[in-house]
Amino acid sequence: MRSTDWFTDARFGMFIHWGLYSNPAGVWQGRKIKHPYAEWLQASEHIPRPQYKELAREFNPEGFNADEWICEAKNAGMKYFVITSKHHDGFALWPTKVSGYNVGEATPFKQDILGALAEACRRHDIKLGLYYSHWQDWEGTGGDICSVHMENEEYVHPTEEAFQRYWQKKCLPQVRELIENYDPHLLWFDTWSKHSLKFITRERQEELISLVRQLSNKCLVNSRIQFLDPSENVDFISTMDNSFPEEGFSKPWETSGTLNHSWAYHSMDYGWRPTRELIQNLVKNASLGGNYQLNVGPMGNGRFQESAIRRLREIGNWMRVHGESVYGTTASPLGKPPWGRITSRCLGNHQTRLYLHLWDFTPGTALFLEGVSGSVADAIVLETGQPIKVENGLGGIWLQI
Ligand code: FHN
């Protein structure tokens, strides 16, 4: 039975952008590429297809170790792991029979990367998700809709016939393979612009969803299968990149976000977000009933950058103590206080536990929690177990912290 329970309980997942673009890492012919996302290399620099495809010959990530990646995710407190099986460039990280443009046939590495990761996920009890670029595909098989760069999007649309050929001969067969070979818990489709509506029509969207349903009774589908007009049949909402909403949604939902600016490894991207911001993003979403899927762009050699590892481990240390205030919690029943955020857990018997995340508060002062009714059993500091004195006030309670 398809269920989103595991997804909403999980709250925290890892996103991975990795492929041929990870070796050039945002630099082409000695210069930083125009597009801020390193995975956009081919379109950003207008690289002729045969030349871009040559990158496959350099793809030999001898440092890749599936267990290491999955353990890094698990130690950070993440419960699921989603990787770019095929990004916009059209290159597949598994030995697909549908096109020779894949890790097994076109690279010296040859290994089935998705296979290794799927096994590691099973070993470490992490749910596997697969990102699949269903709209953009720059291999040259018809799905070829190329936007040049973010500030100035120019689309060179294929004909409807060409796109239909790509859809029938590459997209649908590859999605079938992904499900049959790797049995993922979710598929993450990607649209972000109104231009996608020309090709990802409602009919194609429903066709893709019914293929997934026909092959798997557990695989979830995200809303970015269609831009702004997803089918009622999608299982969860993915907001736009790094977009943290002010309100929750009626369906399960998540924000995927970056550690710096680029999704794929970019050797000249120094805008790393501090760990505090990343933890606050996670809590912000949890306090509105949503998830956070935090992206890592592994390097071309298959390893994570130190700056990424450090942040993941810092989050993991925080989660080891405070995970209870995130996993399986529900949205705050008391809105958004000025000092931080609140997550909540129903304990049964009309009892609720509230987790107060104090971000902007001076210890030694009193905090008024408006809207709490009924009696308070107790209040403690989660990290130490220290008791906190509670007094009733008008329309709420006072906590002496
Ligand atoms: O163009 C892609 C981008 O490279 C990246 O994969 C993100 C992840 O959400 N999605 C698109 C832009 O929104």
Tab-separated table of C-alpha atoms and ligand atoms in Angstrom, residues 15 17 35 37 39-40 84 87-88 131 150 188 190-192 224 239-241 256 263, ligand 1:
chain	number	residue	atom	x	y	z
A	15	PHE	CA	19.548	15.287	-2.203
A	17	HIS	CA	23.397	16.214	-7.793
A	35	HIS	CA	25.030	29.846	-14.941
A	37	TYR	CA	24.421	25.928	-11.198
A	39	GLU	CA	25.036	21.052	-13.566
A	40	TRP	CA	23.907	23.558	-16.227
A	84	THR	CA	19.957	12.563	-9.916
A	87	HIS	CA	19.807	15.288	-14.922
A	88	HIS	CA	19.058	17.677	-17.810
A	131	TYR	CA	15.451	12.338	-9.361
A	150	MET	CA	18.780	31.715	-15.525
A	188	TRP	CA	11.462	13.291	-7.981
A	190	ASP	CA	11.600	18.471	-12.072
A	191	THR	CA	9.849	21.421	-13.703
A	192	TRP	CA	10.295	25.020	-12.615
A	224	ARG	CA	7.181	19.239	-9.686
A	239	THR	CA	8.349	23.797	-3.289
A	240	MET	CA	10.672	25.748	-5.583
A	241	ASP	CA	14.411	25.624	-4.851
A	256	SER	CA	14.863	21.076	-1.246
A	263	TRP	CA	23.360	21.976	-6.693
B	1	FHN	O1	17.405	23.149	-13.263
B	1	FHN	C1	17.273	22.366	-12.115
B	1	FHN	C2	18.482	22.487	-11.218
B	1	FHN	O2	19.611	22.120	-11.903
B	1	FHN	C3	18.280	21.596	-10.000
B	1	FHN	O3	18.199	20.243	-10.366
B	1	FHN	C4	17.029	22.014	-9.272
B	1	FHN	C5	16.706	21.178	-8.043
B	1	FHN	O4	15.463	21.538	-7.545
B	1	FHN	N1	15.864	21.920	-10.190
B	1	FHN	C6	15.988	22.734	-11.397
B	1	FHN	C7	15.800	24.178	-11.117
B	1	FHN	O5	14.717	24.376	-10.267
